[in-house]
Each structure stands twice: as C-alpha cells, then as structure tokens.
Amino acid sequence: MNKLKLAILASGRGSNFEAILTNIQQKKLDAAVQIVISNNSKAGVLELARKNDIPAMHLSHRQFDSPEQFDEKLLSVLKECGANFIVLAGYMKLLSAKIIGAYRNRILNIHPALLPSFGGKGMYGIHVHEAVLAYGCKVTGVTVHLVDEKFDHGAPIIQRCVPVLSDDTPQTLAQRVLGVEHQVFTEALRLFAENRIEIRGRSAFIHQ
Ligand code: GRF
C-alpha cells in the first residue's frame, strides 16, 4: 500500500487521535492525517485538529435528507482530501455497507475491551468498564480491529491485555485501558504502513 493517508472519524475528546498525531510528528509512524471528521460539532477532537492545522469537519447525518446523501458526501470528502485509510477513534456512528465496501480492510476501530467480550450494543465508554468489573474479570484489554458490516466484529489486528486490580473503579480501569489504547492504535497502523498485514478469511496475519 502507498503511504497511509488517514481520515480520522471521532465523536469525542480525541485522545486517541492526539496520540496517533504525536507519534506521526515524532516519526514513530509513517503516515499523514488528511482530515478529522466528527458527527459532533462540539467534539474536542475538532478543536485538537484545528490547533494542529489539520482540516477539521463537522459532518452529521442530521445535515442530510437521507443516509445515502450522507454517504455520498462522506465519500466525496474522503476522495477530495486523498484519504486512503479510515481510523475510527471513538466514532459513535455506524458506517454504512457502502463506505465499508469502498474502504474494505482499510478501516480500523479501537474498542476498550477484549472482543468479542464486552462489545456490541450499549458497550461503549464507561459502560464497558462497568460491565467488566460487574462480571468480576481479572483481565480486560484493548482490541484494534478491522471494521466490517457487523458491529464490533471485524478481524482483530492487535489485542492487548490490561489487568483488573481489586480496588479498580470504572474510572481507574478506563484510565489504565486508555493508556494502552494510545500505544496499540499506532502499533496497528504501523503494521499497515509497513505492509505487514495479510487478510485470510476473517483473520489478519502479521508478517514478521
Ligand atoms: C476510546 O476509549 C475508544 O476505545 C472508544 O472510544 C474512546 C475514545 O476516546 N472507541 P478518545 O476520544 O480517543 O479519547
């Protein structure tokens, strides 16, 4: 694949975007961020992008009469800015089959648990960590995975364990998991940048 030209889609504060950007700036990842897109006009991630002179765009289904019109706009924005890879960094909306098809095996999402556990409907943000603690898990983690048509389902690229401590609250656990997210998202992107990922069936194999 050519050099990674990323479109970041995010809905919130953008700490994962910030970590990726820092790693690019420090030459730990050979990639460029072409654009940051958020469905939430007030998202911190847009502010972060502007501060770093990266094009920042508010794009929401609410601005369009139909999902198809939204998709058309998103695809044209992605094309215009030259993005060849999509990073979902806390994006709270589902991408349509059309977008996923157009960027097949070139869309990554990060989930703050070890999928397929603690994924799917309602499993986002602090709810994930509450559920992990309520179950009494001794370990949780991070999954960076390809995005396919099913929610939280595409092939994992990297999964990393994070211990659950006996005095954890959902907040302390979220914090520990987030620290690992900031490392592994870049690690996963680097594998793509170095052309080391091969998809076979529903599994991703990493070439050494
Ligand atoms: C992260 O915990 C990520 O795993 C989930 O959404 C959160 C985004 O956090 N998908 P941030 O906006 O990157 O700080």
Coordinates of C-alpha atoms and ligand atoms in Angstrom, one line a residue:
M1 CA 0.0 0.0 0.0
N2 CA 1.1 3.6 -0.6
K3 CA 1.8 5.8 2.4
L4 CA -1.0 5.9 4.9
K5 CA -3.2 9.0 4.4
L6 CA -5.6 8.9 7.3
A7 CA -9.1 10.2 7.7
I8 CA -9.9 10.3 11.5
L9 CA -13.6 9.9 12.4
A10 CA -14.3 10.6 16.0
S11 CA -17.1 11.9 18.2
G12 CA -15.5 13.0 21.5
R13 CA -12.4 14.3 23.2
G14 CA -9.9 12.8 20.7
S15 CA -7.2 11.5 22.9
N16 CA -6.6 8.5 20.6
F17 CA -6.3 10.9 17.6
E18 CA -3.8 13.0 19.6
A19 CA -1.7 10.0 20.5
I20 CA -1.6 9.0 16.8
L21 CA -0.7 12.5 15.7
T22 CA 2.1 12.8 18.2
N23 CA 3.5 9.5 17.0
I24 CA 3.4 10.8 13.4
Q25 CA 5.1 14.1 14.4
Q26 CA 7.8 12.2 16.4
K27 CA 8.3 10.0 13.3
K28 CA 7.2 6.8 15.1
L29 CA 4.6 6.3 12.5
D30 CA 4.9 6.9 8.7
A31 CA 1.5 8.4 7.9
A32 CA -0.3 11.7 7.4
V33 CA -3.6 12.9 8.8
Q34 CA -5.6 14.3 5.9
I35 CA -8.7 15.3 7.8
V36 CA -10.6 14.9 11.0
I37 CA -14.3 14.4 10.7
S38 CA -16.8 14.5 13.6
N39 CA -20.6 14.0 13.8
N40 CA -20.5 16.3 16.9
S41 CA -19.7 19.9 16.2
K42 CA -18.6 20.5 19.8
A43 CA -16.2 17.5 19.9
G44 CA -12.8 18.2 21.4
V45 CA -11.3 16.2 18.6
L46 CA -12.2 19.0 16.1
E47 CA -10.5 21.6 18.3
L48 CA -7.4 19.5 18.6
A49 CA -7.3 19.1 14.8
R50 CA -7.6 22.9 14.2
K51 CA -4.9 23.6 16.8
N52 CA -2.6 21.3 14.7
D53 CA -3.6 22.9 11.3
I54 CA -5.4 19.7 10.2
P55 CA -8.6 20.2 8.3
A56 CA -11.5 19.6 10.7
M57 CA -15.0 19.0 9.5
H58 CA -18.4 18.6 11.2
L59 CA -20.4 16.1 9.2
S60 CA -23.6 14.6 10.6
H61 CA -26.5 12.6 9.2
R62 CA -28.7 15.4 10.5
Q63 CA -27.4 17.7 7.8
F64 CA -28.8 15.4 5.1
D65 CA -32.2 14.2 4.0
S66 CA -31.2 10.6 3.7
P67 CA -28.4 8.2 4.8
E68 CA -27.5 7.8 1.1
Q69 CA -26.8 11.6 0.8
F70 CA -24.6 11.5 3.9
D71 CA -22.6 8.6 2.4
E72 CA -22.2 10.4 -0.9
K73 CA -20.9 13.5 0.9
L74 CA -18.5 11.5 3.1
L75 CA -17.1 9.5 0.2
S76 CA -16.5 12.7 -1.8
V77 CA -14.8 14.4 1.2
L78 CA -12.6 11.4 1.7
K79 CA -11.7 11.3 -2.0
E80 CA -11.0 15.0 -2.2
C81 CA -8.6 15.0 0.7
G82 CA -6.8 12.0 -0.6
A83 CA -7.5 9.7 2.4
N84 CA -6.7 6.0 1.7
F85 CA -7.4 4.7 5.2
I86 CA -10.1 5.4 7.8
V87 CA -9.4 5.5 11.6
L88 CA -12.4 5.3 13.9
A89 CA -11.2 6.8 17.1
G90 CA -14.2 6.9 19.3
Y91 CA -16.7 7.4 16.5
M92 CA -20.2 6.7 17.8
K93 CA -21.9 6.2 14.5
L94 CA -22.1 3.0 12.3
L95 CA -20.6 3.3 8.9
S96 CA -22.8 2.0 6.1
A97 CA -22.0 -1.0 3.9
K98 CA -21.3 1.4 1.1
I99 CA -18.5 3.2 3.0
I100 CA -17.1 -0.1 4.4
G101 CA -17.1 -1.6 0.9
A102 CA -15.3 1.4 -0.5
Y103 CA -12.5 1.1 2.1
R104 CA -12.5 -2.7 2.6
N105 CA -9.8 -3.8 5.0
R106 CA -8.7 -0.2 5.3
I107 CA -10.9 0.9 8.3
L108 CA -9.7 0.3 11.8
N109 CA -11.7 0.7 15.1
I110 CA -10.5 0.6 18.6
H111 CA -12.5 -1.0 21.4
P112 CA -11.7 -0.7 25.1
A113 CA -12.1 -4.5 25.9
L114 CA -11.1 -7.9 24.5
L115 CA -13.6 -8.6 21.8
P116 CA -15.8 -10.5 21.4
S117 CA -16.4 -9.9 25.1
F118 CA -17.9 -6.7 26.2
G119 CA -18.7 -5.5 22.7
G120 CA -21.9 -4.7 20.8
K121 CA -24.9 -2.7 21.7
G122 CA -24.6 -0.4 24.7
M123 CA -20.9 -1.4 25.1
Y124 CA -19.2 2.0 24.8
G125 CA -17.4 4.4 27.1
I126 CA -17.6 3.8 30.8
H127 CA -20.3 1.1 30.3
V128 CA -17.7 -1.3 29.1
H129 CA -15.6 -0.9 32.2
E130 CA -18.6 -1.1 34.5
A131 CA -19.6 -4.4 32.8
V132 CA -16.0 -5.8 33.1
L133 CA -16.0 -5.0 36.9
A134 CA -19.5 -6.3 37.4
Y135 CA -18.5 -9.6 35.9
G136 CA -15.5 -9.9 38.2
C137 CA -13.0 -10.2 35.4
K138 CA -9.3 -10.3 36.3
V139 CA -8.2 -9.1 33.0
T140 CA -9.6 -6.8 30.3
G141 CA -7.8 -5.1 27.4
V142 CA -7.9 -3.3 24.1
T143 CA -8.8 -4.6 20.6
V144 CA -7.8 -2.8 17.4
H145 CA -9.8 -4.4 14.7
L146 CA -10.8 -4.1 11.1
V147 CA -14.3 -2.8 10.5
D148 CA -16.8 -4.9 8.6
E149 CA -20.5 -4.8 8.2
K150 CA -21.2 -6.2 11.7
F151 CA -20.8 -4.1 14.8
D152 CA -17.5 -4.8 16.8
H153 CA -16.9 -7.8 14.5
G154 CA -14.1 -7.4 12.0
A155 CA -10.8 -9.2 12.3
P156 CA -8.6 -8.2 15.3
I157 CA -5.3 -6.7 14.3
I158 CA -3.9 -6.3 17.9
Q159 CA -5.4 -7.4 21.2
R160 CA -3.6 -6.4 24.4
C161 CA -4.4 -7.4 27.9
V162 CA -4.8 -5.0 30.8
P163 CA -5.0 -6.3 34.4
V164 CA -8.0 -5.5 36.5
L165 CA -7.0 -4.5 40.0
S166 CA -9.0 -5.3 43.1
D167 CA -9.6 -1.7 44.0
D168 CA -10.5 -0.6 40.5
T169 CA -13.4 1.7 39.8
P170 CA -14.8 2.0 36.3
Q171 CA -12.9 5.3 36.1
T172 CA -9.5 3.9 37.2
L173 CA -9.8 1.0 34.9
A174 CA -10.8 3.2 31.9
Q175 CA -7.7 5.3 32.6
R176 CA -5.4 2.3 32.5
V177 CA -7.0 0.9 29.4
L178 CA -6.8 4.2 27.6
G179 CA -3.1 4.4 28.2
V180 CA -2.7 1.1 26.4
E181 CA -5.1 2.3 23.6
H182 CA -2.8 5.1 22.9
Q183 CA 0.1 2.7 22.3
V184 CA -1.6 0.0 20.3
F185 CA -3.5 2.1 17.8
T186 CA -0.2 3.4 16.5
E187 CA 1.3 -0.1 16.6
A188 CA -1.6 -1.4 14.5
L189 CA -1.3 1.4 12.0
R190 CA 2.4 0.8 11.7
L191 CA 1.7 -2.8 10.6
F192 CA -0.4 -1.4 7.7
A193 CA 2.2 1.3 6.9
E194 CA 4.8 -1.4 6.7
N195 CA 2.6 -3.7 4.6
R196 CA 2.7 -6.5 7.1
I197 CA -0.9 -7.4 7.3
E198 CA -2.4 -10.2 5.2
I199 CA -6.1 -10.9 5.5
R200 CA -7.1 -14.6 5.1
G201 CA -10.8 -15.3 5.6
R202 CA -11.8 -13.5 8.7
S203 CA -8.3 -13.5 10.2
A204 CA -5.5 -11.0 9.9
F205 CA -2.0 -12.4 9.8
I206 CA 1.1 -10.4 10.7
H207 CA 4.3 -10.9 8.7
Q208 CA 7.4 -10.5 10.8
Ligands
GRF1 C1 -11.9 5.1 23.5 O1 -12.0 4.5 24.8 C2 -12.1 4.1 22.4 O2 -11.7 2.8 22.8 C3 -13.5 4.1 22.2 O3 -13.9 5.5 22.3 C4 -13.0 6.1 23.2 C5 -12.5 7.3 22.5 O4 -11.7 8.1 23.4 N1 -13.9 3.6 20.9 P1 -10.9 9.4 22.8 O5 -11.9 10.3 22.2 O6 -9.9 8.9 21.8 O7 -10.2 10.0 24.0

